[in-house]
PDB file of C-alpha atoms and ligand atoms in Angstrom:
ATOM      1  CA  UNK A   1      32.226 -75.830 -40.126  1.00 91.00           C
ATOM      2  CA  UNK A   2      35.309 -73.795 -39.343  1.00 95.00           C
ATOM      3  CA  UNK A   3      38.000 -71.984 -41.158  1.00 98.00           C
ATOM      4  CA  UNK A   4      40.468 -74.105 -42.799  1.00 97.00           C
ATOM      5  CA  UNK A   5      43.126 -73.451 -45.128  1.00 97.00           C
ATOM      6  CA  UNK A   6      42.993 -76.005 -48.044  1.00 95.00           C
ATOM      7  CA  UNK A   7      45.280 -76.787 -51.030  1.00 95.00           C
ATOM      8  CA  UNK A   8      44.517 -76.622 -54.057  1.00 94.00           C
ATOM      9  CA  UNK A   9      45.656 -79.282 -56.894  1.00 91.00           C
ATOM     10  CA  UNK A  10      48.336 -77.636 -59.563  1.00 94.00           C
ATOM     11  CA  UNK A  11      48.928 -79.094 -62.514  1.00 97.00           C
ATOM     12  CA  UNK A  12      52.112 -78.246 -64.278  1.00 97.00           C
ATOM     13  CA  UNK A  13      55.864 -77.880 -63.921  1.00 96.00           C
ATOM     14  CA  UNK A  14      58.614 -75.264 -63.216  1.00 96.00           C
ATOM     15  CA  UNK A  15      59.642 -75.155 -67.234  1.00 97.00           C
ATOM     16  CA  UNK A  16      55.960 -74.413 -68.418  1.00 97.00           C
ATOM     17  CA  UNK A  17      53.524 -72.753 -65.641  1.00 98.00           C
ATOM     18  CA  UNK A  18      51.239 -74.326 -63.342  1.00 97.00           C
ATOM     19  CA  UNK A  19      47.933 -74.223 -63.615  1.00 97.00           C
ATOM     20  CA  UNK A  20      45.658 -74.631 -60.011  1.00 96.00           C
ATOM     21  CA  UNK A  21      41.905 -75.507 -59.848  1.00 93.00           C
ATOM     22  CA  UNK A  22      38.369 -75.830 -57.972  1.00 91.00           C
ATOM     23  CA  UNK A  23      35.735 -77.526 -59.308  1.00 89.00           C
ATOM     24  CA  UNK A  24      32.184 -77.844 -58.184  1.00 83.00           C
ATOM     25  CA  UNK A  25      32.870 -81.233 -56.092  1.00 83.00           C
ATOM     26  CA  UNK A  26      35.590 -79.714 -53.888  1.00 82.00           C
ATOM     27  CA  UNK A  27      33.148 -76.789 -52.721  1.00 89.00           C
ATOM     28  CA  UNK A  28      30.321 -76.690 -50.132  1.00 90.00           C
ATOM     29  CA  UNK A  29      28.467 -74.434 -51.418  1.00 95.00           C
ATOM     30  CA  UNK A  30      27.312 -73.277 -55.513  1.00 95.00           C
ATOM     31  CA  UNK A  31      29.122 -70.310 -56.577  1.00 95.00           C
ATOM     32  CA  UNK A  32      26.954 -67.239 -56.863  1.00 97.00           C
ATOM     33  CA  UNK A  33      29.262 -64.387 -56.710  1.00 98.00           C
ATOM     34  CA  UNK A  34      33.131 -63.527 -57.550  1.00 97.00           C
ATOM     35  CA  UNK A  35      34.748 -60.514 -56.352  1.00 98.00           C
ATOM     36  CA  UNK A  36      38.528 -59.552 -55.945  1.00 98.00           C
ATOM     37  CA  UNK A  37      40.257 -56.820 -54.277  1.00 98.00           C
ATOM     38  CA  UNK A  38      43.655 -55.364 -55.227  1.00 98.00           C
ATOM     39  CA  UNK A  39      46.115 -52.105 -54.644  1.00 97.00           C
ATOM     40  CA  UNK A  40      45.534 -52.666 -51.365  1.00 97.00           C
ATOM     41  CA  UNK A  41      48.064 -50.065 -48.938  1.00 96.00           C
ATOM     42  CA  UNK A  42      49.961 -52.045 -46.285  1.00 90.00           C
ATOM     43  CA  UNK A  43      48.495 -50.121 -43.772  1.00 94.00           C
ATOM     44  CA  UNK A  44      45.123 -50.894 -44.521  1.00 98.00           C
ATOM     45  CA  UNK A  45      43.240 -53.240 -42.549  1.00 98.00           C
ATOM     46  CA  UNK A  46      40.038 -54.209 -44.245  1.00 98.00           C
ATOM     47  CA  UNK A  47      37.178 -56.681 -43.062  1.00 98.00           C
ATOM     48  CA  UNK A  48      36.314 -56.157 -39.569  1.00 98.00           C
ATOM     49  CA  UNK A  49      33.187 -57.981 -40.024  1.00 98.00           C
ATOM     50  CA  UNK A  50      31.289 -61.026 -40.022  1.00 98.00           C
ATOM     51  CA  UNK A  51      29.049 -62.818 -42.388  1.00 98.00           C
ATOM     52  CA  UNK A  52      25.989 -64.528 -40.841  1.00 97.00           C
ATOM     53  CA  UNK A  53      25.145 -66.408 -44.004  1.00 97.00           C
ATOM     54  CA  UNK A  54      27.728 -66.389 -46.287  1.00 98.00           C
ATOM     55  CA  UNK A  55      30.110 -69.214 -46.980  1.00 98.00           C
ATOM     56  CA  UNK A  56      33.378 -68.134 -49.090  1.00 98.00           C
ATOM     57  CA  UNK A  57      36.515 -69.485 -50.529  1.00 97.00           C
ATOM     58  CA  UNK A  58      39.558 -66.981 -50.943  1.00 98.00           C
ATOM     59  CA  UNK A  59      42.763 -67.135 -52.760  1.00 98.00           C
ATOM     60  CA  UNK A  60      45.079 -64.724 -52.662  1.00 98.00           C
ATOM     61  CA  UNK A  61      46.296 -65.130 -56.913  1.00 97.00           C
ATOM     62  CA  UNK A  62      49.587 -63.128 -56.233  1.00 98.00           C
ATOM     63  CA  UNK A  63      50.912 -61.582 -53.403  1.00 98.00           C
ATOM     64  CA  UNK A  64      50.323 -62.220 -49.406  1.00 98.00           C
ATOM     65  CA  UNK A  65      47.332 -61.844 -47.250  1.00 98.00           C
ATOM     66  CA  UNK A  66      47.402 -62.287 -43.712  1.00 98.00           C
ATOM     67  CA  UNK A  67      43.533 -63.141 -41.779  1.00 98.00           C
ATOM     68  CA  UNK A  68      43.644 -62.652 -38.284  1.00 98.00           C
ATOM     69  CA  UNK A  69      39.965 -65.017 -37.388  1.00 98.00           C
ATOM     70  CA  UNK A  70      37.557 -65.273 -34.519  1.00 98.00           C
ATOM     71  CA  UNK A  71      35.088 -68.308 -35.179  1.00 97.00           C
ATOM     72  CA  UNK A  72      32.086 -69.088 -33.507  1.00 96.00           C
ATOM     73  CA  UNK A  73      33.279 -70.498 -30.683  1.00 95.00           C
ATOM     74  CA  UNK A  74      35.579 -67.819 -30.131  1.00 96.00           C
ATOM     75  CA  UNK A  75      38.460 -69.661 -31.713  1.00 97.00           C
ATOM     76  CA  UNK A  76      41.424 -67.676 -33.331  1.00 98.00           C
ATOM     77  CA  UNK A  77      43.177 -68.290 -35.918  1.00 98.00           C
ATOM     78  CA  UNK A  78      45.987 -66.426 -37.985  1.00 98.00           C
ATOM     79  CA  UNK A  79      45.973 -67.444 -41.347  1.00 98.00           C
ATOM     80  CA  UNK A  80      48.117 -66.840 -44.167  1.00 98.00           C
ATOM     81  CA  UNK A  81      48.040 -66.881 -47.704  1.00 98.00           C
ATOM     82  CA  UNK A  82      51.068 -66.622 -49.767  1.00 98.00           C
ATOM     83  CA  UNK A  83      51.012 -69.113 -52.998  1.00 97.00           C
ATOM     84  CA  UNK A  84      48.219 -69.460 -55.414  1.00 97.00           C
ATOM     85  CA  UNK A  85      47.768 -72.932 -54.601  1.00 97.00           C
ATOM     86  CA  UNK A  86      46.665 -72.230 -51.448  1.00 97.00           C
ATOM     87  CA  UNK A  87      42.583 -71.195 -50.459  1.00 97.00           C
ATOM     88  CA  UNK A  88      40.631 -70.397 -47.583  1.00 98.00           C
ATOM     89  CA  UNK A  89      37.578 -71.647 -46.596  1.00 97.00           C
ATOM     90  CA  UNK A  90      35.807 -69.622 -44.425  1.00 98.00           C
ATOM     91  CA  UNK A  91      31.740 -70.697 -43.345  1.00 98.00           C
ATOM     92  CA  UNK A  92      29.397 -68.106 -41.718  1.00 98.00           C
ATOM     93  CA  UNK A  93      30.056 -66.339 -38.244  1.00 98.00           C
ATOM     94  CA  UNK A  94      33.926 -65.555 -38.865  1.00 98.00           C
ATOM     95  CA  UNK A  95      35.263 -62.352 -37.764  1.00 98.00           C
ATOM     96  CA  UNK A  96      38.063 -61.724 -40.119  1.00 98.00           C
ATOM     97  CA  UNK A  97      40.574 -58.756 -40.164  1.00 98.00           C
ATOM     98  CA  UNK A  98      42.943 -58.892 -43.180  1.00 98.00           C
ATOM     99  CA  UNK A  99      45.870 -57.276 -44.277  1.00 98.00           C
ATOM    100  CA  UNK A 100      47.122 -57.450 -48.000  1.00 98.00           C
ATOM    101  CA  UNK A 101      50.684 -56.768 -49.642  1.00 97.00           C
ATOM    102  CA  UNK A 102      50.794 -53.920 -51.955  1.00 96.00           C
ATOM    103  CA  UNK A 103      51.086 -56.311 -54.721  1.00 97.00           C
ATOM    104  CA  UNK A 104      48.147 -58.849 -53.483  1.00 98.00           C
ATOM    105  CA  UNK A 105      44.839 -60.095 -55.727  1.00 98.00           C
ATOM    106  CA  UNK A 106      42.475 -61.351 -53.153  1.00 98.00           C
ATOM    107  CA  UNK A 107      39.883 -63.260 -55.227  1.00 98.00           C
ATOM    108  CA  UNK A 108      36.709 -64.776 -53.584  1.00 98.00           C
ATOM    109  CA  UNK A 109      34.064 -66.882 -54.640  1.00 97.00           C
ATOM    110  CA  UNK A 110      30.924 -66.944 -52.105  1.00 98.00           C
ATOM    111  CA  UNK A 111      27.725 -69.067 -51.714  1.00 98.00           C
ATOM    112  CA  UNK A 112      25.701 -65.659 -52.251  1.00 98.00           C
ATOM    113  CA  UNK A 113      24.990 -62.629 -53.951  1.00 98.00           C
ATOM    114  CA  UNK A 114      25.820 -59.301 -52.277  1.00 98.00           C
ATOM    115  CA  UNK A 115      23.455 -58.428 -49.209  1.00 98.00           C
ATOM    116  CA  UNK A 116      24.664 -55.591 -46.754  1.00 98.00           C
ATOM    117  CA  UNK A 117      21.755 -56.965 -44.378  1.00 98.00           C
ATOM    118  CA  UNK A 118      23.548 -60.326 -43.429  1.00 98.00           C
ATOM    119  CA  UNK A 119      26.676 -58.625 -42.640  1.00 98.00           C
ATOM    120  CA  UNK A 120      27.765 -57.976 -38.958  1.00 98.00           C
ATOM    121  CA  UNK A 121      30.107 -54.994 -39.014  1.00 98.00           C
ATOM    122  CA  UNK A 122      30.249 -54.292 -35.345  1.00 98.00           C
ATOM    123  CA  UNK A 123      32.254 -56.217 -33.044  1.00 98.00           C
ATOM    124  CA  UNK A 124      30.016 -56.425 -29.610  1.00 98.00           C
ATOM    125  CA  UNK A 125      27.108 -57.187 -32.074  1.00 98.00           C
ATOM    126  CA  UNK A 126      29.285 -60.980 -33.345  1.00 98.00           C
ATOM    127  CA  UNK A 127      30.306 -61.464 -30.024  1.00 98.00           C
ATOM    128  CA  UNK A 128      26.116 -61.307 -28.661  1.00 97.00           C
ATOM    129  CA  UNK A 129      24.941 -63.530 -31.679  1.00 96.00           C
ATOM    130  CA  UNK A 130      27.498 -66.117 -31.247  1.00 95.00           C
ATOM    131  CA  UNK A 131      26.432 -66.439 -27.221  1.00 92.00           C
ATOM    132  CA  UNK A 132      23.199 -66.479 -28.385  1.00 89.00           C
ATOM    133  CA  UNK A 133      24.101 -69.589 -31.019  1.00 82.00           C
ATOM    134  CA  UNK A 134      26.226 -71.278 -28.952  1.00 79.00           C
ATOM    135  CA  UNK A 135      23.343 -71.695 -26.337  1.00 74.00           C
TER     136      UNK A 135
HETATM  137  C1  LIG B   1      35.116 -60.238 -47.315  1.00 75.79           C
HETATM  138  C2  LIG B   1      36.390 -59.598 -47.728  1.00 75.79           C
HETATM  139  C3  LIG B   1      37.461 -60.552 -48.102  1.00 75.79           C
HETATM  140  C4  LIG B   1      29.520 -54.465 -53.004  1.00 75.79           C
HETATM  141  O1  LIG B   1      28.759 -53.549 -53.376  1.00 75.79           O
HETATM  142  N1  LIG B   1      29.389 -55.727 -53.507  1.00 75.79           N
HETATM  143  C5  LIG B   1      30.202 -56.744 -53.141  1.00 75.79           C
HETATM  144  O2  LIG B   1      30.034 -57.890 -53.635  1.00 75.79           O
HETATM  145  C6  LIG B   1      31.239 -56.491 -52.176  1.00 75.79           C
HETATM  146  C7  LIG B   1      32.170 -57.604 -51.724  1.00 75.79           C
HETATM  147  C8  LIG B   1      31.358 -55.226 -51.667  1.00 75.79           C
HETATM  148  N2  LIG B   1      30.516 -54.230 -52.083  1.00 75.79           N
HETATM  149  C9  LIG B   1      30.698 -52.859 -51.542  1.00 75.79           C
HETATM  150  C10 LIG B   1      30.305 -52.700 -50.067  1.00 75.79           C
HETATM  151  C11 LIG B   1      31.200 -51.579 -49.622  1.00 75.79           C
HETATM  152  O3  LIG B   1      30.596 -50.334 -49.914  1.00 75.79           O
HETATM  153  O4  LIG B   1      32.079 -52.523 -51.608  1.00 75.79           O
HETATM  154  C12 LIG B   1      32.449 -51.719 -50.491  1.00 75.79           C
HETATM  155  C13 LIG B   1      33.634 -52.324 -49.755  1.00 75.79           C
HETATM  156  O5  LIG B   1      33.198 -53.556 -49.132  1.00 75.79           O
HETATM  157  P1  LIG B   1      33.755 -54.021 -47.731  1.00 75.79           P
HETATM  158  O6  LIG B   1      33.993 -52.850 -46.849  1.00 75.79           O
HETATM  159  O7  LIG B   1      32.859 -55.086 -47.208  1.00 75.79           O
HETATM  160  O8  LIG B   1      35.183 -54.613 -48.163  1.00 75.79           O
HETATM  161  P2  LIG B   1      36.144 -55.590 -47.360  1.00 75.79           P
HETATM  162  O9  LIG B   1      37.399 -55.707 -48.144  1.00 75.79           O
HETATM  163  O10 LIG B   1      36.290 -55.173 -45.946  1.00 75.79           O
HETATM  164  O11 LIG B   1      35.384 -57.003 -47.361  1.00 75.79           O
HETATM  165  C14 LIG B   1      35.192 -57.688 -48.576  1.00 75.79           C
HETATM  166  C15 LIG B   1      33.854 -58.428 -48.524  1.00 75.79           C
HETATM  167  O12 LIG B   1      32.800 -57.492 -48.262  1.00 75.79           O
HETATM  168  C16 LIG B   1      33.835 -59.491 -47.459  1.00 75.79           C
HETATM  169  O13 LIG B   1      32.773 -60.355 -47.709  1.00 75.79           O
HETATM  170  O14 LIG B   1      35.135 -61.316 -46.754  1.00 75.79           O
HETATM  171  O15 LIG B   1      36.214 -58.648 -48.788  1.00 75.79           O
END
């Protein structure tokens, strides 16, 4: 599995509102936690870390947010998200760095509840466990 930005259906038109959607079927992984993250300052980058379990899919509901990724295989990617049709899917063993607008709602919905233990917050640390999986 690797990062992948994904749109989303809307359902709707420009004279009434649009309405976008997930369901169950379009999703790897059961939803066991939501979080979001808003009045972020432009300077701010937040992330710098790694999840060595955690699968999650983010939408940024208004606003832009820019992901600057490392995968496992030491792939980069620079991802944005700037419509609320739009989602990222991002699986375990991604180092992300992401900056927000002022104005963004970052909104994710991960395979698992919150557990400080499977995150990987240093850098040198990712980079030894992903040798050590890609063996
Ligand atoms: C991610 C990006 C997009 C909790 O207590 N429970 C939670 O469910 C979460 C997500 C965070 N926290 C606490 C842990 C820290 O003391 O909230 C504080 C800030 O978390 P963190 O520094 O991890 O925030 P971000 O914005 O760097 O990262 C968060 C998520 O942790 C992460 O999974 O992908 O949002």
């Amino acid at each position: 599995m690797v990062p992948e930005k994904i749109k989303l259906n809307s359902i709707g038109e420009v004279n009434t509102g649009y309405i976008s959607l997930l369901e169950g079927t379009d999703l790897p992984f059961d939803i066991k936690r939501s979080y979001w993250i808003y009045s972020t300052p432009d300077d701010i980058i937040r992330g710098k870390h790694a999840h060595k379990e955690l699968q999650q899919i983010i939408i940024a509901v208004s606003g832009e947010i820019n992901f600057k990724l490392e995968d496992r295989f030491n792939k980069q990617y620079n991802i944005s998200l700037k419509h609320p049709s739009e989602a990222l899917f991002l699986p375990p063993f991604v180092w992300r760095e992401i900056t927000l607008s002022k104005d963004a709602v970052l909104i994710c919905f991960a395979s698992k509840e919150y557990n400080e233990l499977e995150y990987i917050r240093n850098y040198d640390e990712f980079q030894n466990l992903i040798k050590k999986y890609n063996k």
